[in-house]
């Protein structure tokens, strides 16, 4: 193993527990920067520590949104409304905002169901009437997993320690042609790129989205601004954000959508499954993506071509 690579994770055989493949870091020099898996509840709690509680309003259901040139307004089911300079939709795969914006939910089932407490499984090719329609957070049982009792002890222990589970269908969406709507509205996370949970990258993608959005506004507004942003500055920032993030996630969505329907089935031999794992595509471009470098690349590209986003946005006034 090259000295500049680090062990990322090991993939083990479902029954023997033997390591059949290992991934490695390629360009990660600090252990603190290595990929890590984090329970989403713990991640939420860590993020909430940095958000003033008075900024969080629970129990609000968005029913419509307006975005004239100078402000945005959200209207809620309880009759109240909220106003601001920009609107950032971060409401996940069931995004209300994207339905309001596009009047269309361009999402397709990713072809598999995921049990967060146990793992994922592929739907059988022959249904024999056993397939039913399910929705997000439906109740399920662990009976189907009792067939794993002859698997390796780790899997068996997981199943035996799971008294109940719920089902969360994965969905993959077509890439959006833009992430900027009505000059003051944009999206982050699964609302912008519903990728069906592929590569367990949802959390890191959303964090990179948020950071890129921050970088874009800091560049367009400066780091010491107190006054209200002008309309052309908002447009410039959102354009930078879109150009930094959308191509990266579009590459991921293209891979995901191409793979839907071509997943492993229960008819594949053990040898075929092992070979598929060993020859899986390299995803370093995803797991080690540097959003700061990507943002600077966009700025450099515009510098070389002589493009100035702020000037372009101003000319549209």
PDB file of C-alpha atoms in Angstrom:
ATOM      1  CA  UNK A   1       0.000   0.000   0.000  1.00  0.00           C
ATOM      2  CA  UNK A   2       1.479   3.420  -0.928  1.00  0.00           C
ATOM      3  CA  UNK A   3       2.647   5.490   2.034  1.00  0.00           C
ATOM      4  CA  UNK A   4       0.307   8.361   1.111  1.00  0.00           C
ATOM      5  CA  UNK A   5      -2.807   6.213   1.431  1.00  0.00           C
ATOM      6  CA  UNK A   6      -4.741   5.395   4.586  1.00  0.00           C
ATOM      7  CA  UNK A   7      -7.225   2.651   5.382  1.00  0.00           C
ATOM      8  CA  UNK A   8     -10.761   3.973   4.753  1.00  0.00           C
ATOM      9  CA  UNK A   9     -12.911   0.937   5.461  1.00  0.00           C
ATOM     10  CA  UNK A  10     -13.046  -2.788   5.040  1.00  0.00           C
ATOM     11  CA  UNK A  11     -15.839  -4.664   3.279  1.00  0.00           C
ATOM     12  CA  UNK A  12     -16.413  -8.111   4.707  1.00  0.00           C
ATOM     13  CA  UNK A  13     -18.099 -11.213   3.384  1.00  0.00           C
ATOM     14  CA  UNK A  14     -21.678 -11.495   4.616  1.00  0.00           C
ATOM     15  CA  UNK A  15     -21.188 -14.987   6.019  1.00  0.00           C
ATOM     16  CA  UNK A  16     -17.502 -15.618   6.643  1.00  0.00           C
ATOM     17  CA  UNK A  17     -16.642 -12.113   7.881  1.00  0.00           C
ATOM     18  CA  UNK A  18     -13.522 -12.286   5.727  1.00  0.00           C
ATOM     19  CA  UNK A  19     -12.268  -8.978   4.321  1.00  0.00           C
ATOM     20  CA  UNK A  20     -12.905  -9.052   0.570  1.00  0.00           C
ATOM     21  CA  UNK A  21     -12.086  -5.437  -0.245  1.00  0.00           C
ATOM     22  CA  UNK A  22     -10.554  -2.348   1.316  1.00  0.00           C
ATOM     23  CA  UNK A  23     -10.883   1.301   0.370  1.00  0.00           C
ATOM     24  CA  UNK A  24      -8.081   3.760   1.030  1.00  0.00           C
ATOM     25  CA  UNK A  25      -7.696   7.477   1.406  1.00  0.00           C
ATOM     26  CA  UNK A  26      -5.569   8.960  -1.352  1.00  0.00           C
ATOM     27  CA  UNK A  27      -5.077  12.616  -0.484  1.00  0.00           C
ATOM     28  CA  UNK A  28      -5.947  12.884   3.209  1.00  0.00           C
ATOM     29  CA  UNK A  29      -2.913  13.826   5.292  1.00  0.00           C
ATOM     30  CA  UNK A  30      -4.669  14.582   8.590  1.00  0.00           C
ATOM     31  CA  UNK A  31      -6.531  11.792  10.371  1.00  0.00           C
ATOM     32  CA  UNK A  32      -9.081  14.307  11.670  1.00  0.00           C
ATOM     33  CA  UNK A  33     -10.130  14.856   8.035  1.00  0.00           C
ATOM     34  CA  UNK A  34     -10.818  11.220   7.263  1.00  0.00           C
ATOM     35  CA  UNK A  35     -14.312  10.063   6.336  1.00  0.00           C
ATOM     36  CA  UNK A  36     -16.370   9.111   9.381  1.00  0.00           C
ATOM     37  CA  UNK A  37     -19.835   7.702   9.937  1.00  0.00           C
ATOM     38  CA  UNK A  38     -22.056   9.627  12.305  1.00  0.00           C
ATOM     39  CA  UNK A  39     -25.534   8.946  13.671  1.00  0.00           C
ATOM     40  CA  UNK A  40     -27.736  11.667  12.198  1.00  0.00           C
ATOM     41  CA  UNK A  41     -29.320  12.430  15.559  1.00  0.00           C
ATOM     42  CA  UNK A  42     -25.908  13.137  17.065  1.00  0.00           C
ATOM     43  CA  UNK A  43     -24.952  15.243  14.051  1.00  0.00           C
ATOM     44  CA  UNK A  44     -28.146  17.268  14.386  1.00  0.00           C
ATOM     45  CA  UNK A  45     -27.404  17.872  18.059  1.00  0.00           C
ATOM     46  CA  UNK A  46     -23.851  19.007  17.305  1.00  0.00           C
ATOM     47  CA  UNK A  47     -25.050  21.433  14.628  1.00  0.00           C
ATOM     48  CA  UNK A  48     -27.842  22.795  16.821  1.00  0.00           C
ATOM     49  CA  UNK A  49     -25.278  23.864  19.404  1.00  0.00           C
ATOM     50  CA  UNK A  50     -24.213  26.576  16.951  1.00  0.00           C
ATOM     51  CA  UNK A  51     -27.696  27.895  16.129  1.00  0.00           C
ATOM     52  CA  UNK A  52     -29.468  30.360  18.458  1.00  0.00           C
ATOM     53  CA  UNK A  53     -32.642  28.686  19.706  1.00  0.00           C
ATOM     54  CA  UNK A  54     -34.765  31.734  18.852  1.00  0.00           C
ATOM     55  CA  UNK A  55     -33.996  31.144  15.169  1.00  0.00           C
ATOM     56  CA  UNK A  56     -35.637  27.713  15.179  1.00  0.00           C
ATOM     57  CA  UNK A  57     -39.415  27.523  14.782  1.00  0.00           C
ATOM     58  CA  UNK A  58     -40.948  24.049  15.006  1.00  0.00           C
ATOM     59  CA  UNK A  59     -44.390  22.952  13.859  1.00  0.00           C
ATOM     60  CA  UNK A  60     -44.385  25.131  10.746  1.00  0.00           C
ATOM     61  CA  UNK A  61     -45.735  23.768   7.450  1.00  0.00           C
ATOM     62  CA  UNK A  62     -44.917  25.769   4.323  1.00  0.00           C
ATOM     63  CA  UNK A  63     -47.845  26.146   1.917  1.00  0.00           C
ATOM     64  CA  UNK A  64     -46.493  28.763  -0.510  1.00  0.00           C
ATOM     65  CA  UNK A  65     -43.596  31.110  -1.164  1.00  0.00           C
ATOM     66  CA  UNK A  66     -43.213  34.467  -2.910  1.00  0.00           C
ATOM     67  CA  UNK A  67     -39.921  35.868  -4.164  1.00  0.00           C
ATOM     68  CA  UNK A  68     -40.277  39.325  -5.726  1.00  0.00           C
ATOM     69  CA  UNK A  69     -37.093  41.192  -6.589  1.00  0.00           C
ATOM     70  CA  UNK A  70     -36.458  42.712  -3.148  1.00  0.00           C
ATOM     71  CA  UNK A  71     -37.448  40.008  -0.634  1.00  0.00           C
ATOM     72  CA  UNK A  72     -38.833  36.523  -0.075  1.00  0.00           C
ATOM     73  CA  UNK A  73     -41.905  35.516   1.905  1.00  0.00           C
ATOM     74  CA  UNK A  74     -42.896  32.118   3.263  1.00  0.00           C
ATOM     75  CA  UNK A  75     -46.548  31.418   4.038  1.00  0.00           C
ATOM     76  CA  UNK A  76     -47.389  28.750   6.617  1.00  0.00           C
ATOM     77  CA  UNK A  77     -50.428  26.556   7.167  1.00  0.00           C
ATOM     78  CA  UNK A  78     -51.197  28.285  10.483  1.00  0.00           C
ATOM     79  CA  UNK A  79     -51.720  31.601   8.688  1.00  0.00           C
ATOM     80  CA  UNK A  80     -48.418  33.169   9.702  1.00  0.00           C
ATOM     81  CA  UNK A  81     -45.612  34.233   7.368  1.00  0.00           C
ATOM     82  CA  UNK A  82     -41.888  34.983   7.460  1.00  0.00           C
ATOM     83  CA  UNK A  83     -39.820  37.438   5.418  1.00  0.00           C
ATOM     84  CA  UNK A  84     -36.151  37.530   4.458  1.00  0.00           C
ATOM     85  CA  UNK A  85     -33.538  38.421   1.861  1.00  0.00           C
ATOM     86  CA  UNK A  86     -33.036  34.888   0.532  1.00  0.00           C
ATOM     87  CA  UNK A  87     -34.821  31.553   0.781  1.00  0.00           C
ATOM     88  CA  UNK A  88     -32.759  28.381   1.139  1.00  0.00           C
ATOM     89  CA  UNK A  89     -34.733  25.158   0.843  1.00  0.00           C
ATOM     90  CA  UNK A  90     -33.174  22.415   2.954  1.00  0.00           C
ATOM     91  CA  UNK A  91     -36.250  20.264   3.449  1.00  0.00           C
ATOM     92  CA  UNK A  92     -34.975  16.979   2.059  1.00  0.00           C
ATOM     93  CA  UNK A  93     -36.248  14.483  -0.487  1.00  0.00           C
ATOM     94  CA  UNK A  94     -39.862  15.360   0.246  1.00  0.00           C
ATOM     95  CA  UNK A  95     -39.122  19.043  -0.284  1.00  0.00           C
ATOM     96  CA  UNK A  96     -42.244  21.181  -0.194  1.00  0.00           C
ATOM     97  CA  UNK A  97     -40.291  24.073  -1.638  1.00  0.00           C
ATOM     98  CA  UNK A  98     -39.201  22.194  -4.765  1.00  0.00           C
ATOM     99  CA  UNK A  99     -42.807  21.169  -5.396  1.00  0.00           C
ATOM    100  CA  UNK A 100     -43.872  24.806  -5.060  1.00  0.00           C
ATOM    101  CA  UNK A 101     -41.077  26.002  -7.340  1.00  0.00           C
ATOM    102  CA  UNK A 102     -41.338  23.378 -10.065  1.00  0.00           C
ATOM    103  CA  UNK A 103     -44.929  22.221  -9.653  1.00  0.00           C
ATOM    104  CA  UNK A 104     -43.458  18.777 -10.270  1.00  0.00           C
ATOM    105  CA  UNK A 105     -41.789  16.112  -8.189  1.00  0.00           C
ATOM    106  CA  UNK A 106     -39.266  14.578 -10.577  1.00  0.00           C
ATOM    107  CA  UNK A 107     -38.343  11.735  -8.231  1.00  0.00           C
ATOM    108  CA  UNK A 108     -38.293   8.015  -8.907  1.00  0.00           C
ATOM    109  CA  UNK A 109     -37.934   5.179  -6.436  1.00  0.00           C
ATOM    110  CA  UNK A 110     -34.333   4.034  -6.346  1.00  0.00           C
ATOM    111  CA  UNK A 111     -35.352   0.377  -6.500  1.00  0.00           C
ATOM    112  CA  UNK A 112     -34.486  -0.636  -2.974  1.00  0.00           C
ATOM    113  CA  UNK A 113     -35.751  -0.160   0.553  1.00  0.00           C
ATOM    114  CA  UNK A 114     -33.524   0.734   3.460  1.00  0.00           C
ATOM    115  CA  UNK A 115     -33.921  -0.221   7.097  1.00  0.00           C
ATOM    116  CA  UNK A 116     -31.860   2.256   9.072  1.00  0.00           C
ATOM    117  CA  UNK A 117     -31.324  -0.129  11.984  1.00  0.00           C
ATOM    118  CA  UNK A 118     -30.310  -3.162   9.980  1.00  0.00           C
ATOM    119  CA  UNK A 119     -29.131  -2.393   6.456  1.00  0.00           C
ATOM    120  CA  UNK A 120     -30.527  -2.467   2.954  1.00  0.00           C
ATOM    121  CA  UNK A 121     -31.845  -5.149   0.661  1.00  0.00           C
ATOM    122  CA  UNK A 122     -32.785  -5.375  -3.005  1.00  0.00           C
ATOM    123  CA  UNK A 123     -36.388  -5.964  -3.931  1.00  0.00           C
ATOM    124  CA  UNK A 124     -36.859  -9.420  -5.476  1.00  0.00           C
ATOM    125  CA  UNK A 125     -37.290  -9.647  -9.214  1.00  0.00           C
ATOM    126  CA  UNK A 126     -40.358 -11.896  -8.844  1.00  0.00           C
ATOM    127  CA  UNK A 127     -42.799 -10.323  -6.411  1.00  0.00           C
ATOM    128  CA  UNK A 128     -45.280 -13.215  -5.989  1.00  0.00           C
ATOM    129  CA  UNK A 129     -47.699 -10.688  -4.577  1.00  0.00           C
ATOM    130  CA  UNK A 130     -45.411  -9.945  -1.651  1.00  0.00           C
ATOM    131  CA  UNK A 131     -44.591  -6.386  -2.669  1.00  0.00           C
ATOM    132  CA  UNK A 132     -46.717  -3.581  -1.272  1.00  0.00           C
ATOM    133  CA  UNK A 133     -46.700   0.170  -1.502  1.00  0.00           C
ATOM    134  CA  UNK A 134     -44.876   1.793   1.371  1.00  0.00           C
ATOM    135  CA  UNK A 135     -44.306   5.339   2.483  1.00  0.00           C
ATOM    136  CA  UNK A 136     -41.664   7.126   4.513  1.00  0.00           C
ATOM    137  CA  UNK A 137     -41.480   6.001   8.153  1.00  0.00           C
ATOM    138  CA  UNK A 138     -43.884   3.063   7.746  1.00  0.00           C
ATOM    139  CA  UNK A 139     -43.768   0.416  10.462  1.00  0.00           C
ATOM    140  CA  UNK A 140     -42.023  -2.842   9.579  1.00  0.00           C
ATOM    141  CA  UNK A 141     -40.843  -5.960  11.362  1.00  0.00           C
ATOM    142  CA  UNK A 142     -37.569  -7.817  11.538  1.00  0.00           C
ATOM    143  CA  UNK A 143     -38.956 -11.194  10.445  1.00  0.00           C
ATOM    144  CA  UNK A 144     -37.319 -11.056   6.976  1.00  0.00           C
ATOM    145  CA  UNK A 145     -33.945 -10.685   8.650  1.00  0.00           C
ATOM    146  CA  UNK A 146     -34.228 -13.843  10.723  1.00  0.00           C
ATOM    147  CA  UNK A 147     -32.957 -15.658   7.642  1.00  0.00           C
ATOM    148  CA  UNK A 148     -29.549 -14.188   8.472  1.00  0.00           C
ATOM    149  CA  UNK A 149     -29.098 -16.423  11.516  1.00  0.00           C
ATOM    150  CA  UNK A 150     -26.394 -18.420   9.716  1.00  0.00           C
ATOM    151  CA  UNK A 151     -24.520 -15.261   8.690  1.00  0.00           C
ATOM    152  CA  UNK A 152     -21.430 -14.020  10.492  1.00  0.00           C
ATOM    153  CA  UNK A 153     -21.887 -13.262  14.216  1.00  0.00           C
ATOM    154  CA  UNK A 154     -21.785  -9.488  13.699  1.00  0.00           C
ATOM    155  CA  UNK A 155     -24.833  -9.528  11.422  1.00  0.00           C
ATOM    156  CA  UNK A 156     -26.624 -12.030  13.640  1.00  0.00           C
ATOM    157  CA  UNK A 157     -26.010  -9.855  16.710  1.00  0.00           C
ATOM    158  CA  UNK A 158     -27.374  -6.792  14.918  1.00  0.00           C
ATOM    159  CA  UNK A 159     -30.580  -8.601  13.993  1.00  0.00           C
ATOM    160  CA  UNK A 160     -31.040 -10.079  17.453  1.00  0.00           C
ATOM    161  CA  UNK A 161     -30.535  -6.642  19.022  1.00  0.00           C
ATOM    162  CA  UNK A 162     -33.202  -5.013  16.855  1.00  0.00           C
ATOM    163  CA  UNK A 163     -36.681  -5.325  18.423  1.00  0.00           C
ATOM    164  CA  UNK A 164     -38.414  -3.303  15.711  1.00  0.00           C
ATOM    165  CA  UNK A 165     -37.632  -1.213  12.661  1.00  0.00           C
ATOM    166  CA  UNK A 166     -39.223   1.264  10.278  1.00  0.00           C
ATOM    167  CA  UNK A 167     -38.920   1.520   6.516  1.00  0.00           C
ATOM    168  CA  UNK A 168     -37.610   4.489   4.535  1.00  0.00           C
ATOM    169  CA  UNK A 169     -37.856   4.123   0.737  1.00  0.00           C
ATOM    170  CA  UNK A 170     -34.961   5.712  -1.107  1.00  0.00           C
ATOM    171  CA  UNK A 171     -35.629   8.037  -4.029  1.00  0.00           C
ATOM    172  CA  UNK A 172     -33.376   9.273  -6.805  1.00  0.00           C
ATOM    173  CA  UNK A 173     -34.191  12.444  -8.704  1.00  0.00           C
ATOM    174  CA  UNK A 174     -33.175  13.821 -12.076  1.00  0.00           C
ATOM    175  CA  UNK A 175     -30.513  16.555 -11.950  1.00  0.00           C
ATOM    176  CA  UNK A 176     -32.059  20.013 -11.809  1.00  0.00           C
ATOM    177  CA  UNK A 177     -31.078  22.411 -14.622  1.00  0.00           C
ATOM    178  CA  UNK A 178     -30.464  25.168 -12.064  1.00  0.00           C
ATOM    179  CA  UNK A 179     -30.431  25.670  -8.312  1.00  0.00           C
ATOM    180  CA  UNK A 180     -31.352  29.353  -8.532  1.00  0.00           C
ATOM    181  CA  UNK A 181     -35.011  30.370  -8.735  1.00  0.00           C
ATOM    182  CA  UNK A 182     -36.558  33.841  -8.859  1.00  0.00           C
ATOM    183  CA  UNK A 183     -33.121  35.374  -8.165  1.00  0.00           C
ATOM    184  CA  UNK A 184     -33.401  34.854  -4.391  1.00  0.00           C
ATOM    185  CA  UNK A 185     -34.266  31.185  -3.912  1.00  0.00           C
ATOM    186  CA  UNK A 186     -31.918  28.199  -3.854  1.00  0.00           C
ATOM    187  CA  UNK A 187     -31.658  24.652  -2.484  1.00  0.00           C
ATOM    188  CA  UNK A 188     -29.211  22.619  -0.421  1.00  0.00           C
ATOM    189  CA  UNK A 189     -28.932  18.937   0.443  1.00  0.00           C
ATOM    190  CA  UNK A 190     -31.382  16.310  -0.771  1.00  0.00           C
ATOM    191  CA  UNK A 191     -33.828  19.005  -1.859  1.00  0.00           C
ATOM    192  CA  UNK A 192     -31.268  19.963  -4.522  1.00  0.00           C
ATOM    193  CA  UNK A 193     -29.911  16.515  -5.370  1.00  0.00           C
ATOM    194  CA  UNK A 194     -31.985  13.529  -4.294  1.00  0.00           C
ATOM    195  CA  UNK A 195     -29.469  10.746  -4.798  1.00  0.00           C
ATOM    196  CA  UNK A 196     -31.165   7.756  -3.190  1.00  0.00           C
ATOM    197  CA  UNK A 197     -28.688   7.484  -0.330  1.00  0.00           C
ATOM    198  CA  UNK A 198     -25.898   6.351  -2.652  1.00  0.00           C
ATOM    199  CA  UNK A 199     -22.436   6.045  -1.083  1.00  0.00           C
ATOM    200  CA  UNK A 200     -23.854   7.262   2.258  1.00  0.00           C
ATOM    201  CA  UNK A 201     -22.865  10.739   1.098  1.00  0.00           C
ATOM    202  CA  UNK A 202     -25.998  12.713   1.934  1.00  0.00           C
ATOM    203  CA  UNK A 203     -24.704  14.407   5.067  1.00  0.00           C
ATOM    204  CA  UNK A 204     -21.347  15.427   3.629  1.00  0.00           C
ATOM    205  CA  UNK A 205     -22.964  16.688   0.420  1.00  0.00           C
ATOM    206  CA  UNK A 206     -25.354  18.890   2.384  1.00  0.00           C
ATOM    207  CA  UNK A 207     -22.565  20.295   4.557  1.00  0.00           C
ATOM    208  CA  UNK A 208     -20.484  21.028   1.456  1.00  0.00           C
ATOM    209  CA  UNK A 209     -23.516  22.743  -0.096  1.00  0.00           C
ATOM    210  CA  UNK A 210     -23.921  24.967   2.953  1.00  0.00           C
ATOM    211  CA  UNK A 211     -20.226  25.804   3.060  1.00  0.00           C
ATOM    212  CA  UNK A 212     -20.124  26.622  -0.654  1.00  0.00           C
ATOM    213  CA  UNK A 213     -23.139  28.900  -0.180  1.00  0.00           C
ATOM    214  CA  UNK A 214     -21.274  30.679   2.626  1.00  0.00           C
ATOM    215  CA  UNK A 215     -18.159  31.060   0.458  1.00  0.00           C
ATOM    216  CA  UNK A 216     -20.245  32.471  -2.378  1.00  0.00           C
ATOM    217  CA  UNK A 217     -21.933  35.102  -0.214  1.00  0.00           C
ATOM    218  CA  UNK A 218     -18.679  36.031   1.504  1.00  0.00           C
ATOM    219  CA  UNK A 219     -17.090  36.583  -1.892  1.00  0.00           C
ATOM    220  CA  UNK A 220     -20.015  38.576  -3.294  1.00  0.00           C
ATOM    221  CA  UNK A 221     -20.651  40.692  -0.189  1.00  0.00           C
ATOM    222  CA  UNK A 222     -17.258  40.866   1.484  1.00  0.00           C
ATOM    223  CA  UNK A 223     -16.433  39.612   4.965  1.00  0.00           C
ATOM    224  CA  UNK A 224     -17.369  42.762   6.906  1.00  0.00           C
ATOM    225  CA  UNK A 225     -20.785  43.745   5.622  1.00  0.00           C
ATOM    226  CA  UNK A 226     -23.552  44.954   7.913  1.00  0.00           C
ATOM    227  CA  UNK A 227     -25.987  46.463   5.435  1.00  0.00           C
ATOM    228  CA  UNK A 228     -28.732  44.655   3.554  1.00  0.00           C
ATOM    229  CA  UNK A 229     -27.436  42.863   0.418  1.00  0.00           C
ATOM    230  CA  UNK A 230     -28.419  44.344  -2.912  1.00  0.00           C
ATOM    231  CA  UNK A 231     -30.404  42.285  -5.397  1.00  0.00           C
ATOM    232  CA  UNK A 232     -27.514  41.975  -7.840  1.00  0.00           C
ATOM    233  CA  UNK A 233     -25.191  40.791  -5.057  1.00  0.00           C
ATOM    234  CA  UNK A 234     -27.622  38.042  -4.100  1.00  0.00           C
ATOM    235  CA  UNK A 235     -27.840  36.937  -7.735  1.00  0.00           C
ATOM    236  CA  UNK A 236     -24.062  36.915  -8.031  1.00  0.00           C
ATOM    237  CA  UNK A 237     -23.636  34.827  -4.884  1.00  0.00           C
ATOM    238  CA  UNK A 238     -26.266  32.268  -5.876  1.00  0.00           C
ATOM    239  CA  UNK A 239     -24.755  31.956  -9.356  1.00  0.00           C
ATOM    240  CA  UNK A 240     -21.344  31.210  -7.826  1.00  0.00           C
ATOM    241  CA  UNK A 241     -22.897  28.646  -5.517  1.00  0.00           C
ATOM    242  CA  UNK A 242     -24.745  26.951  -8.373  1.00  0.00           C
ATOM    243  CA  UNK A 243     -21.631  26.747 -10.513  1.00  0.00           C
ATOM    244  CA  UNK A 244     -19.568  25.343  -7.639  1.00  0.00           C
ATOM    245  CA  UNK A 245     -21.913  22.597  -6.481  1.00  0.00           C
ATOM    246  CA  UNK A 246     -24.370  21.573  -9.185  1.00  0.00           C
ATOM    247  CA  UNK A 247     -21.865  19.953 -11.615  1.00  0.00           C
ATOM    248  CA  UNK A 248     -20.411  17.857  -8.780  1.00  0.00           C
ATOM    249  CA  UNK A 249     -23.766  16.504  -7.626  1.00  0.00           C
ATOM    250  CA  UNK A 250     -24.957  16.065 -11.207  1.00  0.00           C
ATOM    251  CA  UNK A 251     -22.069  13.651 -11.738  1.00  0.00           C
ATOM    252  CA  UNK A 252     -23.283  11.658  -8.736  1.00  0.00           C
ATOM    253  CA  UNK A 253     -26.922  11.647  -9.862  1.00  0.00           C
ATOM    254  CA  UNK A 254     -25.914  10.455 -13.324  1.00  0.00           C
ATOM    255  CA  UNK A 255     -24.124   7.466 -11.777  1.00  0.00           C
ATOM    256  CA  UNK A 256     -27.044   6.713  -9.450  1.00  0.00           C
ATOM    257  CA  UNK A 257     -29.717   6.874 -12.143  1.00  0.00           C
ATOM    258  CA  UNK A 258     -27.643   4.729 -14.469  1.00  0.00           C
ATOM    259  CA  UNK A 259     -27.387   2.104 -11.735  1.00  0.00           C
ATOM    260  CA  UNK A 260     -31.106   1.972 -10.917  1.00  0.00           C
ATOM    261  CA  UNK A 261     -32.456  -1.248 -12.351  1.00  0.00           C
ATOM    262  CA  UNK A 262     -29.002  -2.759 -12.652  1.00  0.00           C
ATOM    263  CA  UNK A 263     -28.533  -3.636  -9.010  1.00  0.00           C
ATOM    264  CA  UNK A 264     -27.608  -7.001  -7.631  1.00  0.00           C
ATOM    265  CA  UNK A 265     -30.366  -9.590  -7.365  1.00  0.00           C
ATOM    266  CA  UNK A 266     -30.858 -12.627  -5.181  1.00  0.00           C
ATOM    267  CA  UNK A 267     -29.983 -14.805  -8.174  1.00  0.00           C
ATOM    268  CA  UNK A 268     -26.363 -13.624  -8.355  1.00  0.00           C
ATOM    269  CA  UNK A 269     -23.811 -16.156  -7.185  1.00  0.00           C
ATOM    270  CA  UNK A 270     -21.551 -15.458  -4.243  1.00  0.00           C
ATOM    271  CA  UNK A 271     -18.579 -15.222  -6.589  1.00  0.00           C
ATOM    272  CA  UNK A 272     -20.343 -12.621  -8.734  1.00  0.00           C
ATOM    273  CA  UNK A 273     -21.189 -10.506  -5.695  1.00  0.00           C
ATOM    274  CA  UNK A 274     -17.621 -10.639  -4.374  1.00  0.00           C
ATOM    275  CA  UNK A 275     -16.231  -9.728  -7.780  1.00  0.00           C
ATOM    276  CA  UNK A 276     -18.646  -6.814  -8.056  1.00  0.00           C
ATOM    277  CA  UNK A 277     -17.439  -5.453  -4.728  1.00  0.00           C
ATOM    278  CA  UNK A 278     -13.780  -5.834  -5.651  1.00  0.00           C
ATOM    279  CA  UNK A 279     -14.278  -4.039  -8.959  1.00  0.00           C
ATOM    280  CA  UNK A 280     -16.552  -1.272  -7.753  1.00  0.00           C
ATOM    281  CA  UNK A 281     -15.815   2.207  -9.156  1.00  0.00           C
ATOM    282  CA  UNK A 282     -13.341   4.474  -7.417  1.00  0.00           C
ATOM    283  CA  UNK A 283     -15.225   7.206  -5.569  1.00  0.00           C
ATOM    284  CA  UNK A 284     -12.306   9.260  -4.291  1.00  0.00           C
ATOM    285  CA  UNK A 285     -13.680  12.195  -6.299  1.00  0.00           C
ATOM    286  CA  UNK A 286     -16.707  12.058  -3.972  1.00  0.00           C
ATOM    287  CA  UNK A 287     -15.290  11.024  -0.591  1.00  0.00           C
ATOM    288  CA  UNK A 288     -12.320  13.397  -0.811  1.00  0.00           C
ATOM    289  CA  UNK A 289     -13.976  16.283  -2.623  1.00  0.00           C
ATOM    290  CA  UNK A 290     -12.504  19.655  -1.626  1.00  0.00           C
ATOM    291  CA  UNK A 291     -15.286  22.244  -1.800  1.00  0.00           C
ATOM    292  CA  UNK A 292     -12.898  25.143  -1.151  1.00  0.00           C
ATOM    293  CA  UNK A 293     -10.728  24.047  -4.068  1.00  0.00           C
ATOM    294  CA  UNK A 294     -13.820  23.676  -6.273  1.00  0.00           C
ATOM    295  CA  UNK A 295     -14.977  27.178  -5.357  1.00  0.00           C
ATOM    296  CA  UNK A 296     -11.574  28.683  -6.090  1.00  0.00           C
ATOM    297  CA  UNK A 297     -11.552  26.830  -9.411  1.00  0.00           C
ATOM    298  CA  UNK A 298     -14.806  28.547 -10.381  1.00  0.00           C
ATOM    299  CA  UNK A 299     -13.356  31.944  -9.454  1.00  0.00           C
ATOM    300  CA  UNK A 300     -10.167  31.181 -11.383  1.00  0.00           C
ATOM    301  CA  UNK A 301     -12.133  30.083 -14.439  1.00  0.00           C
ATOM    302  CA  UNK A 302     -14.094  33.327 -14.424  1.00  0.00           C
ATOM    303  CA  UNK A 303     -10.905  35.324 -13.930  1.00  0.00           C
ATOM    304  CA  UNK A 304      -9.272  33.687 -16.955  1.00  0.00           C
ATOM    305  CA  UNK A 305     -12.325  34.259 -19.154  1.00  0.00           C
ATOM    306  CA  UNK A 306     -12.757  37.818 -17.903  1.00  0.00           C
ATOM    307  CA  UNK A 307     -16.229  37.154 -16.498  1.00  0.00           C
ATOM    308  CA  UNK A 308     -17.408  39.153 -13.496  1.00  0.00           C
ATOM    309  CA  UNK A 309     -20.526  37.824 -11.835  1.00  0.00           C
ATOM    310  CA  UNK A 310     -21.291  41.018  -9.938  1.00  0.00           C
ATOM    311  CA  UNK A 311     -21.045  43.121 -13.098  1.00  0.00           C
ATOM    312  CA  UNK A 312     -23.231  40.636 -14.976  1.00  0.00           C
ATOM    313  CA  UNK A 313     -25.821  40.659 -12.216  1.00  0.00           C
ATOM    314  CA  UNK A 314     -25.793  44.466 -12.072  1.00  0.00           C
ATOM    315  CA  UNK A 315     -26.456  44.703 -15.810  1.00  0.00           C
ATOM    316  CA  UNK A 316     -29.680  42.728 -15.321  1.00  0.00           C
ATOM    317  CA  UNK A 317     -31.194  45.395 -13.077  1.00  0.00           C
TER     318      UNK A 317
END
